[in-house]
Coordinates of C-alpha atoms and ligand atoms in Angstrom, one line a residue:
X1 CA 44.1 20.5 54.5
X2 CA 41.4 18.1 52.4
X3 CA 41.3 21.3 49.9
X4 CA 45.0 21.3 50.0
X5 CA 45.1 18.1 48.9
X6 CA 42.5 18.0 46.3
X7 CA 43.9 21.0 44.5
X8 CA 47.1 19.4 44.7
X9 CA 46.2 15.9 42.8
X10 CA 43.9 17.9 40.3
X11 CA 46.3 20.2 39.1
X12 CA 49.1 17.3 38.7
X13 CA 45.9 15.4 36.8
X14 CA 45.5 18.6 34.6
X15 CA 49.4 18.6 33.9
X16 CA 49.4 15.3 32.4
X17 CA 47.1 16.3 29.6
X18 CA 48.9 17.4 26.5
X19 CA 47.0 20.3 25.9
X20 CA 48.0 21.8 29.4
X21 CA 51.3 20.9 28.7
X22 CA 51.1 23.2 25.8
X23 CA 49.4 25.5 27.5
X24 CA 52.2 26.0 30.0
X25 CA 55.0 25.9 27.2
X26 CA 52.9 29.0 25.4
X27 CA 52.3 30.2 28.6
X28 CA 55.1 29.6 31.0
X29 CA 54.1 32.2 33.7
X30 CA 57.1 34.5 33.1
X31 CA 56.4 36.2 30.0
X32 CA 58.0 39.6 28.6
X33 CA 54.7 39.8 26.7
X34 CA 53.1 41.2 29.6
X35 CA 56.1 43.5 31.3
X36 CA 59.0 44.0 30.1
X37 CA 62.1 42.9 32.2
X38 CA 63.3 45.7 34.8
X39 CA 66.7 45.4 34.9
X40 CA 67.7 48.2 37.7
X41 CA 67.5 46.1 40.9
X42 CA 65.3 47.1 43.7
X43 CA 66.4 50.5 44.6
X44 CA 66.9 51.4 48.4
X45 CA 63.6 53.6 48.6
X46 CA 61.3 50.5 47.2
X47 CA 63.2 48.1 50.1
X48 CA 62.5 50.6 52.9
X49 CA 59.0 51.2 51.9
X50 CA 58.3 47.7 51.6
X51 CA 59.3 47.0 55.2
X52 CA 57.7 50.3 56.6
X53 CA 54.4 48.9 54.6
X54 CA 54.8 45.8 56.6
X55 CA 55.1 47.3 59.8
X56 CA 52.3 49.7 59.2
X57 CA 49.8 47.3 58.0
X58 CA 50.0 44.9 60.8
X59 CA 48.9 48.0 63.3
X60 CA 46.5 48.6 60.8
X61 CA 45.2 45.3 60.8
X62 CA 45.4 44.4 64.4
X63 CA 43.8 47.6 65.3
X64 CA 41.3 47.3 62.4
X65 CA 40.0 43.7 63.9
X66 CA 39.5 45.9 67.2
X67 CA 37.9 48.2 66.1
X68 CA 35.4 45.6 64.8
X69 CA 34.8 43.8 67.5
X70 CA 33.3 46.9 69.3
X71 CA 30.3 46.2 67.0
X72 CA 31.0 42.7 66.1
X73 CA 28.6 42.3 63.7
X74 CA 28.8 43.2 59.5
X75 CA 25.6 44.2 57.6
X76 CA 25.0 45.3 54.3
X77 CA 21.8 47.5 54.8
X78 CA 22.1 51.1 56.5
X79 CA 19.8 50.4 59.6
X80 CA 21.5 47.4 60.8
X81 CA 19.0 45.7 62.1
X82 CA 19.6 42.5 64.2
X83 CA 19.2 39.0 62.2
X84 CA 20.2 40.9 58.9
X85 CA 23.7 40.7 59.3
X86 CA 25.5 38.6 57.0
X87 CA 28.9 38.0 59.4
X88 CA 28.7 38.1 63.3
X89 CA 31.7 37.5 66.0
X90 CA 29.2 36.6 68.4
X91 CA 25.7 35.4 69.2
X92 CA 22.3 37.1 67.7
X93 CA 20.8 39.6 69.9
X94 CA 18.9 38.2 72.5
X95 CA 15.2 38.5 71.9
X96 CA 13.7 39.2 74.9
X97 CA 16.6 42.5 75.1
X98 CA 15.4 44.0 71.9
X99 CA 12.3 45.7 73.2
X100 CA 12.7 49.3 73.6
X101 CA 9.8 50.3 76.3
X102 CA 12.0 48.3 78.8
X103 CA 14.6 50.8 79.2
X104 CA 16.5 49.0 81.9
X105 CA 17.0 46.0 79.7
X106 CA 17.9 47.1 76.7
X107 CA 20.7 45.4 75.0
X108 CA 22.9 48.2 74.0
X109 CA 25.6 48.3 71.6
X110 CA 28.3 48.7 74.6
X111 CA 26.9 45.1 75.6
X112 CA 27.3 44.0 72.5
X113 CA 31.5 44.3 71.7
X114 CA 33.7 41.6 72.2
X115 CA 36.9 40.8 73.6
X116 CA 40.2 40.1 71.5
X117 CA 42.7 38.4 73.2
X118 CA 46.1 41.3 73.4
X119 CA 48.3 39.7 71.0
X120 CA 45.9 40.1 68.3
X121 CA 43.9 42.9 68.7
X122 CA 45.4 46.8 69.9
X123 CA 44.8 47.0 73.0
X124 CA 42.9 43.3 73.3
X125 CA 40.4 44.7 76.1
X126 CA 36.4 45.0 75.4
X127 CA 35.4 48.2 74.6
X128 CA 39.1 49.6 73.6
X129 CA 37.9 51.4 70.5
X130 CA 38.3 54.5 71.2
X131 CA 41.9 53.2 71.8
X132 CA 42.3 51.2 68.7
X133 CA 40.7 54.4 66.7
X134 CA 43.9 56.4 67.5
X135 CA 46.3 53.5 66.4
X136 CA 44.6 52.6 63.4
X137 CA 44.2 56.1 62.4
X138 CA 47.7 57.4 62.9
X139 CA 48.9 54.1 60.9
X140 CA 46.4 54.6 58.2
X141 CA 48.5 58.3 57.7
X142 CA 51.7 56.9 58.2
X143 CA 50.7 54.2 55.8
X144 CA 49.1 56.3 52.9
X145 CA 52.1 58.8 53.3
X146 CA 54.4 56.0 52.4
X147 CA 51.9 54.2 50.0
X148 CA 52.0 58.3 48.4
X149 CA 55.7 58.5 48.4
X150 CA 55.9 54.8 46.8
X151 CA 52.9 55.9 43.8
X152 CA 55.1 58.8 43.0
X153 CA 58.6 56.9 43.1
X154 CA 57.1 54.0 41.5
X155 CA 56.2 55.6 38.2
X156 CA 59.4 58.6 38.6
X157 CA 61.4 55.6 38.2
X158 CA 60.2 52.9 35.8
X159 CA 59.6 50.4 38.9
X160 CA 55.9 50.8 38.0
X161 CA 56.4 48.1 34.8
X162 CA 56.9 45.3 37.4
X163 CA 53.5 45.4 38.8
X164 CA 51.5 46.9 35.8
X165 CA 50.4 44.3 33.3
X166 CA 51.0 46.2 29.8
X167 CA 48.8 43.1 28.1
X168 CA 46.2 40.6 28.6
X169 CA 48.3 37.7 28.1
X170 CA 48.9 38.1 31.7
X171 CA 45.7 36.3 32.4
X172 CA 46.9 33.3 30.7
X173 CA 50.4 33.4 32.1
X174 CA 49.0 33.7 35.9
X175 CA 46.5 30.4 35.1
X176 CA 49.8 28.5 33.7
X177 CA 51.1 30.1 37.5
X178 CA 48.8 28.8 39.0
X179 CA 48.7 25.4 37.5
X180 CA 52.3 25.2 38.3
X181 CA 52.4 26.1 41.8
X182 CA 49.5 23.8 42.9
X183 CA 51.1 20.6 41.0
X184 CA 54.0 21.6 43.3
X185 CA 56.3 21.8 39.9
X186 CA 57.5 25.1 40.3
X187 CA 58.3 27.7 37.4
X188 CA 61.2 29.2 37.6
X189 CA 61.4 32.0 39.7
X190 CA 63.1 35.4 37.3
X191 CA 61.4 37.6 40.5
X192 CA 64.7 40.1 40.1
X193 CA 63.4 41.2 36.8
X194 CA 60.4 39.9 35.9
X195 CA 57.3 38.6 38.0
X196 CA 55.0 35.7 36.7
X197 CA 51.4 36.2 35.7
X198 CA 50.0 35.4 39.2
X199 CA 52.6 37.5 41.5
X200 CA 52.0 40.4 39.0
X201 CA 48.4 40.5 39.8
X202 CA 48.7 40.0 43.3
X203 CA 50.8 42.9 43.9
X204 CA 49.0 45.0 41.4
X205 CA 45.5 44.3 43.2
X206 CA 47.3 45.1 46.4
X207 CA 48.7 48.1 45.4
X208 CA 46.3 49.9 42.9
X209 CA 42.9 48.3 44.1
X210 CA 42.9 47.1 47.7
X211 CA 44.8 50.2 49.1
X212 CA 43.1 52.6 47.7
X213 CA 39.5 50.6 48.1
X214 CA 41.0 50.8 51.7
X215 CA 40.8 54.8 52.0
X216 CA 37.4 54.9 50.2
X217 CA 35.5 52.7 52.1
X218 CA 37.2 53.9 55.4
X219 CA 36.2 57.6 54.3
X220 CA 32.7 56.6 53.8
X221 CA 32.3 55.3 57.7
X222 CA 32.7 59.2 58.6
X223 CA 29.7 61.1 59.5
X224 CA 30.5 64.2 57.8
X225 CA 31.3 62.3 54.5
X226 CA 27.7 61.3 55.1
X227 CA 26.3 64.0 56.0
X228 CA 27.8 66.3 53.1
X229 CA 27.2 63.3 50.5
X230 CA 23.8 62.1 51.2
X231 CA 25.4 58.4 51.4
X232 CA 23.7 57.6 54.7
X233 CA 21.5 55.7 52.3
X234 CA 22.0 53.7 49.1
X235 CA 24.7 51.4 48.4
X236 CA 26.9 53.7 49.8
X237 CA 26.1 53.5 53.3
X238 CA 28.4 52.9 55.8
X239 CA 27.8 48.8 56.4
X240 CA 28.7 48.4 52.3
X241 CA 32.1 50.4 53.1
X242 CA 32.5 48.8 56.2
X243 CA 31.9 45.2 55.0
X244 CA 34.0 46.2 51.9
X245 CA 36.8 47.3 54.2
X246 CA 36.6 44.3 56.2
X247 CA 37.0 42.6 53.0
X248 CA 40.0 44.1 52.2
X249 CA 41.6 43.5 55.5
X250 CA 41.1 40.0 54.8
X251 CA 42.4 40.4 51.3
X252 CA 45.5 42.1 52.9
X253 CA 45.9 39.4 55.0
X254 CA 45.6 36.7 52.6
X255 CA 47.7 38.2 50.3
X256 CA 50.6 38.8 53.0
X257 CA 50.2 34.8 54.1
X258 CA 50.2 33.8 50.5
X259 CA 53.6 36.3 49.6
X260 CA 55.3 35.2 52.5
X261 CA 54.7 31.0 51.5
X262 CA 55.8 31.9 48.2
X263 CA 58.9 33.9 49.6
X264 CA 59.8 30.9 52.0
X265 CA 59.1 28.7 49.2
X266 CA 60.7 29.7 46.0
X267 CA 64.4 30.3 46.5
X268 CA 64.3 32.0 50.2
X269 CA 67.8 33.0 50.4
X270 CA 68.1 35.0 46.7
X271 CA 64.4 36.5 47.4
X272 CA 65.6 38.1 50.6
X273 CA 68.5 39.1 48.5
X274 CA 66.6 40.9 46.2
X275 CA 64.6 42.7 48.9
X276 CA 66.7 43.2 51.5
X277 CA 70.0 44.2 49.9
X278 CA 68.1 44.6 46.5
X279 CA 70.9 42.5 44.2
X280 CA 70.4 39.1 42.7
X281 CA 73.3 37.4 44.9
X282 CA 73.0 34.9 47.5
X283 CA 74.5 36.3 50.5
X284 CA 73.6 35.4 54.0
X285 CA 74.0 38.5 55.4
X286 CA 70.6 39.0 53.9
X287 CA 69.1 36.5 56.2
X288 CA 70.9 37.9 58.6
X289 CA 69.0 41.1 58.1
X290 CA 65.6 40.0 57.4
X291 CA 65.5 37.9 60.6
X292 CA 66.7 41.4 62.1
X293 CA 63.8 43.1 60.5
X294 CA 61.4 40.3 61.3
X295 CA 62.8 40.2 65.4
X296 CA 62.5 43.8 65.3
X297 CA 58.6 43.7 63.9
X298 CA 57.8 40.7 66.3
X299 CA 59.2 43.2 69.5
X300 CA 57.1 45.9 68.5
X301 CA 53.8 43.3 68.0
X302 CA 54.7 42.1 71.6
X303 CA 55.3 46.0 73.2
X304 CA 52.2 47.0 71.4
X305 CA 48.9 46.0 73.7
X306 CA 51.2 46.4 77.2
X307 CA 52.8 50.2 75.9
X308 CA 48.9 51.0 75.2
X309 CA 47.1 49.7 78.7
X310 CA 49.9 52.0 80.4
X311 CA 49.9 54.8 78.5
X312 CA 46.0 54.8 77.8
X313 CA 46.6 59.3 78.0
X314 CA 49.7 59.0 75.8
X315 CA 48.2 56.9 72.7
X316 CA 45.2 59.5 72.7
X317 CA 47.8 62.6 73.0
X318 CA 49.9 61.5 70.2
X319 CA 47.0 60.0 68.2
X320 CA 45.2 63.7 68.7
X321 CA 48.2 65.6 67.4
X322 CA 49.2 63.4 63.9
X323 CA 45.3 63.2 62.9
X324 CA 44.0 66.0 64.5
X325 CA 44.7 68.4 62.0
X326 CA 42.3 66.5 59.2
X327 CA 39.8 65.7 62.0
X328 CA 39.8 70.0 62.0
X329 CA 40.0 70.1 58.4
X330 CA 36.8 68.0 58.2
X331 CA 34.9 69.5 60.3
X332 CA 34.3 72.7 58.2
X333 CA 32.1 70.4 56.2
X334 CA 28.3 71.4 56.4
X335 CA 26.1 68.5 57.5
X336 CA 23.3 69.1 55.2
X337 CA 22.1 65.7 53.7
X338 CA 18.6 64.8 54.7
X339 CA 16.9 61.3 53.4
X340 CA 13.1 60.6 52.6
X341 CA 10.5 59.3 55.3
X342 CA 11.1 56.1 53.6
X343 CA 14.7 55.8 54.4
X344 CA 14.2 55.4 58.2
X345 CA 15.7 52.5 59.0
X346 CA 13.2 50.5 61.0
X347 CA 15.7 49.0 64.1
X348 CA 17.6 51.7 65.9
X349 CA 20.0 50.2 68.5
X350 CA 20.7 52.2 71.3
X351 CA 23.6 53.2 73.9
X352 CA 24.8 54.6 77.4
X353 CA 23.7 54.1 80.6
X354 CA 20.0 55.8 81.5
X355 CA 19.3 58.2 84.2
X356 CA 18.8 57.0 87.1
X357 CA 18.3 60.1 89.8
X358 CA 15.2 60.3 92.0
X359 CA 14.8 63.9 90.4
X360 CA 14.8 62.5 86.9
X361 CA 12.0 59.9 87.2
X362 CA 10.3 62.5 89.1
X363 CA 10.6 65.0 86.1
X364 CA 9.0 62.2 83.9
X365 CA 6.4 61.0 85.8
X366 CA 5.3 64.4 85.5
X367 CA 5.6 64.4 81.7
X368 CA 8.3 67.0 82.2
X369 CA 5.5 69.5 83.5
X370 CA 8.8 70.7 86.2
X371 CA 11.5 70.4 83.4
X372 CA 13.8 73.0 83.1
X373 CA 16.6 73.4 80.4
X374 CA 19.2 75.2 81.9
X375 CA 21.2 77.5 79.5
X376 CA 24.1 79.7 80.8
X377 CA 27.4 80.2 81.0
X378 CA 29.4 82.7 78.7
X379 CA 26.0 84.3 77.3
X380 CA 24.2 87.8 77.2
X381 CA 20.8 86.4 78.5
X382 CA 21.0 83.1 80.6
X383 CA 17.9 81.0 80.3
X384 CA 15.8 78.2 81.8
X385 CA 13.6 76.9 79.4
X386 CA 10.4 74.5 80.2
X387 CA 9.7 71.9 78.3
X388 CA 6.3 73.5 77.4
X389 CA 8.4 76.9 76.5
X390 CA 11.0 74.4 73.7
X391 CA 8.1 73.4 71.8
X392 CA 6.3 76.8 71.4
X393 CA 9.8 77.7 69.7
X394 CA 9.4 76.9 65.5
X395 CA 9.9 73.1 65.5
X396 CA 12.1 71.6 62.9
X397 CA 12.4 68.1 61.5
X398 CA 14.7 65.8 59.6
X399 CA 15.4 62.7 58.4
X400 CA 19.2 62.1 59.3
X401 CA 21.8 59.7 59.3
X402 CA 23.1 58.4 62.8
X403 CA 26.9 56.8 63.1
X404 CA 27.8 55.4 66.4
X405 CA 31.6 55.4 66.8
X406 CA 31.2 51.0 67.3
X407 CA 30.3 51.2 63.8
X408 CA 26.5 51.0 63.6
X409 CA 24.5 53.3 62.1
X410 CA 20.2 54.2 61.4
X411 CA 18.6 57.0 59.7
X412 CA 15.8 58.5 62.1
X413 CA 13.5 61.4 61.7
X414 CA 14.4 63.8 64.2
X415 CA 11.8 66.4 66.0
X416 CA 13.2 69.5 67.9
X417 CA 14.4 73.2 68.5
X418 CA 17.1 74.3 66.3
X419 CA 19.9 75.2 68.2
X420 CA 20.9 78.1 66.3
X421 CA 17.4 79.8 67.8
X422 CA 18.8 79.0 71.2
X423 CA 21.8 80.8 70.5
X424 CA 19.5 83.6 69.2
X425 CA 17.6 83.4 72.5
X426 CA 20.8 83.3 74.9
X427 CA 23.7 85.4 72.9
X428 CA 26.4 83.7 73.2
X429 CA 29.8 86.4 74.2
X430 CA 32.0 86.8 71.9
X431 CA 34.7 84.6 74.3
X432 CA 31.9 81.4 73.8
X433 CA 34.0 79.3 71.9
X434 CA 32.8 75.6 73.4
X435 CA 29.1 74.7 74.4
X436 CA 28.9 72.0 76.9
X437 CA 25.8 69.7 77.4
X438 CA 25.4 67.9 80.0
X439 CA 23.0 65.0 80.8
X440 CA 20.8 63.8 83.5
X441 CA 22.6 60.9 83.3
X442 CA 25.6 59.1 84.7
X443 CA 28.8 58.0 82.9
X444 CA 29.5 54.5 81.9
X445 CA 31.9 53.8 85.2
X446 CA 30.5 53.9 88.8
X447 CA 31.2 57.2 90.5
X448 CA 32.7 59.2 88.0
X449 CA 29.9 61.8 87.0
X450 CA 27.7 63.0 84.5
X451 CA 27.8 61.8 81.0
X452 CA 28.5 65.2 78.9
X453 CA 30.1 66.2 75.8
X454 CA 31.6 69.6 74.2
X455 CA 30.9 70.9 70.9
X456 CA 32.1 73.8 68.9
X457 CA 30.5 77.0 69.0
X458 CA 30.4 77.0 65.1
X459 CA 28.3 73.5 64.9
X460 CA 25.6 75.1 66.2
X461 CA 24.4 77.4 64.3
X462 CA 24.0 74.8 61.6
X463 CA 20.4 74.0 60.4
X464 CA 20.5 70.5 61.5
X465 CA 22.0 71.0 64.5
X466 CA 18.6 70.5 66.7
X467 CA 17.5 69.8 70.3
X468 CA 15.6 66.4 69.6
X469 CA 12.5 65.9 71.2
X470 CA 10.8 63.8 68.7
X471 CA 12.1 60.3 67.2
X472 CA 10.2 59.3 64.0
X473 CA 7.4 61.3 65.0
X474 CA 6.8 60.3 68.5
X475 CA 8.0 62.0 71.7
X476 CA 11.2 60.8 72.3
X477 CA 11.4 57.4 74.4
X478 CA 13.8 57.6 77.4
X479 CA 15.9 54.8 75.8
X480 CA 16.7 57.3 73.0
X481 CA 17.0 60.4 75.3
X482 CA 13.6 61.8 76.5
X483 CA 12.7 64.5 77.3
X484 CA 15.7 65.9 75.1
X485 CA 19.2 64.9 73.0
X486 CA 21.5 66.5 71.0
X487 CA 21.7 66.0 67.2
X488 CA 25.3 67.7 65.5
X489 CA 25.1 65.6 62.0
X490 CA 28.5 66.1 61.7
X491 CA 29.7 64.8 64.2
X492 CA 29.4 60.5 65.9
X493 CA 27.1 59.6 68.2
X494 CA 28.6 59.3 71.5
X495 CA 28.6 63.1 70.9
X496 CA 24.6 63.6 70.6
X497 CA 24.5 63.2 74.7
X498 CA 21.0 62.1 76.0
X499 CA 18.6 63.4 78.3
X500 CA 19.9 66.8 78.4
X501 CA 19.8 68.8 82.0
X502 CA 21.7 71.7 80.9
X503 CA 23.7 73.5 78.3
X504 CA 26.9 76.2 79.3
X505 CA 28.5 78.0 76.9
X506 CA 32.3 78.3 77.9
X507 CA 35.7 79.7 76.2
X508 CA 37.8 76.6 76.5
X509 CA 37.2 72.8 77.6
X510 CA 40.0 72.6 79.6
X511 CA 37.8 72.6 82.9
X512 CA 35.0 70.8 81.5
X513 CA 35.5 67.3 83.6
X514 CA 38.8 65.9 83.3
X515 CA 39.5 68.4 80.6
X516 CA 39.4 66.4 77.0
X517 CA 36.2 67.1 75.6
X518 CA 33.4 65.2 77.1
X519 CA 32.7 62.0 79.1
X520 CA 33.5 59.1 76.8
X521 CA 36.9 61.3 75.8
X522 CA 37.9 61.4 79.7
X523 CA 37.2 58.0 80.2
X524 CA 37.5 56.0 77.0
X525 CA 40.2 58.3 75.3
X526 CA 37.6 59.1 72.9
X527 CA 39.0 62.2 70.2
X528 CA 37.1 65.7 71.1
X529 CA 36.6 65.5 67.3
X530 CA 34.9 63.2 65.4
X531 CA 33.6 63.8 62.2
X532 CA 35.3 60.3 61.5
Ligands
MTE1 N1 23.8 60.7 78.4 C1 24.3 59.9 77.4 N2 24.1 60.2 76.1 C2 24.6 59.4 75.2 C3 25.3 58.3 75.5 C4 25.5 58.0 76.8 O1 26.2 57.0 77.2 N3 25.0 58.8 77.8 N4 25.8 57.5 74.5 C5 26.0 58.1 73.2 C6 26.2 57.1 72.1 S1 27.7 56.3 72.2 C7 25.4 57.0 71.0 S2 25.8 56.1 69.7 C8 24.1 57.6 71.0 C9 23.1 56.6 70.8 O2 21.8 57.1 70.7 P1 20.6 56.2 70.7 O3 20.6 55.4 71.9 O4 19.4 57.1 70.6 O5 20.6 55.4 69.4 O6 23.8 58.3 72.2 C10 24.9 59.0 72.8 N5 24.4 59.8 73.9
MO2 MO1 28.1 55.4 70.1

């Protein structure tokens, strides 16, 4: 409000100079120097995909901030180690939860995620990110499908010359804006044809830089981007193009606060003229019909959280079938990108609930001298493996990039049994489609059963696809999975399950637990796929 003020009485200072005056009268704001006038109205197509953006980018947004605050915390190095972060929702880590040799206290990431109240966040609940995923993704292709259509139109039409500054004298022009606005002197507003310096920019940042910065930095947070581009590392990593895209939510947001002041502000009834009914009149019917649109986009904000905790199944189901399909496409990538020794990141936070059977801790106590792997199901030559008999196999290593679907990643040197040798071991039928592994451990909620996951019969015969038995050169701790865990490089981490008891090699997942794909799919509406 002080700010407010400040800028307020400093630009009306500034205005009394005379060279600011002739500044402004060089510069008045609106200029044809820049772009020339458009004269063809707003077409129907531009007025539509205006209010379509609108809609889109609030689920987009809402649903974005949920997503954060299921790992509420924004780094800029690739190991996110606790204290580093340069924004946090909540509280640092506590100290005395950070040690990893007490298993039972461990503070996971799971511990970590906040709550959102429901009006803001989709669905508001901790922990809803596997919820918010499916929103936020489906938008994001709604969204650049009509941000596609509106490129295309944009320049087939000649609409492109209102937002594209064609010389540098905008710069000057958006200044005098500026200067204008904040003395509360208004320029006048020629919006229909020809936007000032300032609103020129603002959409052209919006449209050409911040969308497309959007997709980027959102395609960088995938695994398999990673793991095919080597930017688990480097100032590509996935907390850069997470922070970025955190900045341009709040640039999106800013920008729709700011257009909608200046909209309120600068002749309502003709701008909602030109938008809604795209002519330079001043009809109410107008009003009429933005406070239509505006009831209509508060109804759905409203239905939004409630529609979502009732039909938890539904949002997955429909989410699955609009982004499924690229979800498939990108998991034919091959997740070869290995780092250096030297890229390990030195803090690797940790997740899901340990084992806590008699039979396990018996198993461990005996340094897995009576540990069998199981390995059966659809294969020519079921197995049971000892934990002696997996490390007599050739042991590989890597230095890989891990990306927990909270949004936390770590790059780990990983110790283990390629799977592809297991496969050579067992021979898979040719009806093995799905291989299931499933832990030692419990689920997340009381009394529902193992934690497991399913994986594609093709992911395993990749080279990095290993059974981990080694973390950074040491046997595996039992925080991170001992005596053995799953790495698919392609894929996120609640998909590397821990503390593996057995692997079965089916044709379909439809009878694997409640049938969608693994544990945290069954119970947190988790996608099967997730190479994103
Ligand atoms: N059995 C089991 N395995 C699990 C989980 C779990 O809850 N139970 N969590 C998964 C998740 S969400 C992640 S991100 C990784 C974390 O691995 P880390 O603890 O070694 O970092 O383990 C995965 N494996
Ligand atoms: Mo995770």
């Amino acid at each position: 409000m002080i700010g407010l003020l400040v800028l307020v009485l400093v630009a009306r200072q500034l205005r009394d100079y005379a060279w600011m005056q002739d500044f402004i009268r060089r510069y008045p704001g609106t200029s044809t120097s820049y772009a020339p006038a458009v004269t063809t109205g707003f077409p129907a197509w531009l007025r539509w995909q205006h209010f379509f953006n609108g809609v889109l980018l609030m689920f987009i947004v809402r649903s974005g901030l949920q997503i954060l605050a299921d790992h509420p915390r924004l780094y800029l190095n690739a190991g996110c180690r606790p204290g580093t972060e340069w924004l946090r929702l909540r509280g640092p880590v506590p100290a005395d939860r950070m040690d990893k040799t007490d298993p039972a206290r461990v503070w996971t990431s799971k511990d970590d995620a906040v709550a959102l109240p429901g009006w803001l966040g989709v669905p508001g609940f901790r922990h809803s990110i596997g919820l918010a995923r499916w929103w936020h993704f489906t938008f994001d292709l709604l969204w650049l499908l009509n941000g596609a259509v509106f490129y295309v139109l944009l320049f087939a039409t000649g609409q492109w010359q209102r937002i594209v500054p064609q010389s540098w004298t905008v710069l000057p022009n958006a200044a005098s804006t500026l200067v204008q606005y904040a003395s509360l002197q208004f320029p006048v507003n020629a919006g229909f044809t020809n936007y000032n310096g300032l609103q020129l920019l603002g959409y052209f940042s919006t449209v050409f830089i911040a969308a497309p910065l959007a997709l980027i930095t959102g395609l960088l947070q995938a695994p398999a981007v990673a793991a095919r581009f080597g930017t688990a590392r480097g100032p590509l990593n996935r907390q850069v193009a997470r922070s970025v895209h955190f900045g341009v939510l709040v640039w999106m947001v800013a920008f729709v606060a700011g257009h909608v002041t200046m909209v309120l502000c600068t002749g309502v009834v003709g701008n909602l003229n030109h938008i809604v009914l795209g002519t330079d009149t001043q009809e109410y019917r107008a009003v009429m019909l933005a406070v239509a649109g505006i009831c209509t986009v508060a109804l759905l904000w409203l239905l939004a959280t409630p529609l979502t905790v009732r039909y938890p199944r539904l949002v997955q189901r429909t989410g699955r079938a609009v982004v499924g399909p690229i979800k498939e496409w990108m998991e034919r990538i091959h997740p070869r990108a290995t780092y250096r020794e030297r890229d390990i990141t030195p803090y690797h936070w940790s997740n899901g609930r340990l084992p806590d059977s008699p039979h396990y801790r018996r198993l461990r106590a005996g340094g897995w001298a009576d540990y069998r792997l199981t390995v059966g199901g659809l294969v020519a030559h079921p197995v049971q493996l000892s934990y002696r008999e997996l490390l007599a196999l050739p042991k590989h290593e890597q230095v890989t990039g891990h990306y927990c679907i909270q949004g936390w990643s770590g790059i780990a040197k990983w110790g283990g049994v390629a799977m592809a040798d297991v496969l050579d071991i067992v021979r898979p039928l040719p009806t093995a489609r799905w291989v299931v592994f499933t832990s030692f451990a419990d689920g997340a909620e009381p009394d529902t059963g193992r934690y497991y996951a399913c994986h594609r019969i093709a992911h395993m015969r990749e080279p990095t696809t290993l059974l981990a038995y080694e973390m950074n050169g040491a046997p595996l701790s039992e925080v991170h999975g001992a005596p053995l865990r799953l790495r698919n490089e392609l894929e996120l981490g609640f998909k590397m399950v821990k503390w593996i008891e057995s692997i079965e090699f089916v044709a379909s997942i439809d009878d694997v637990g409640w049938g969608h794909g693994g544990y945290n799919e069954d119970h947190e509406y988790f996608g099967y796929r997730m190479p994103i």
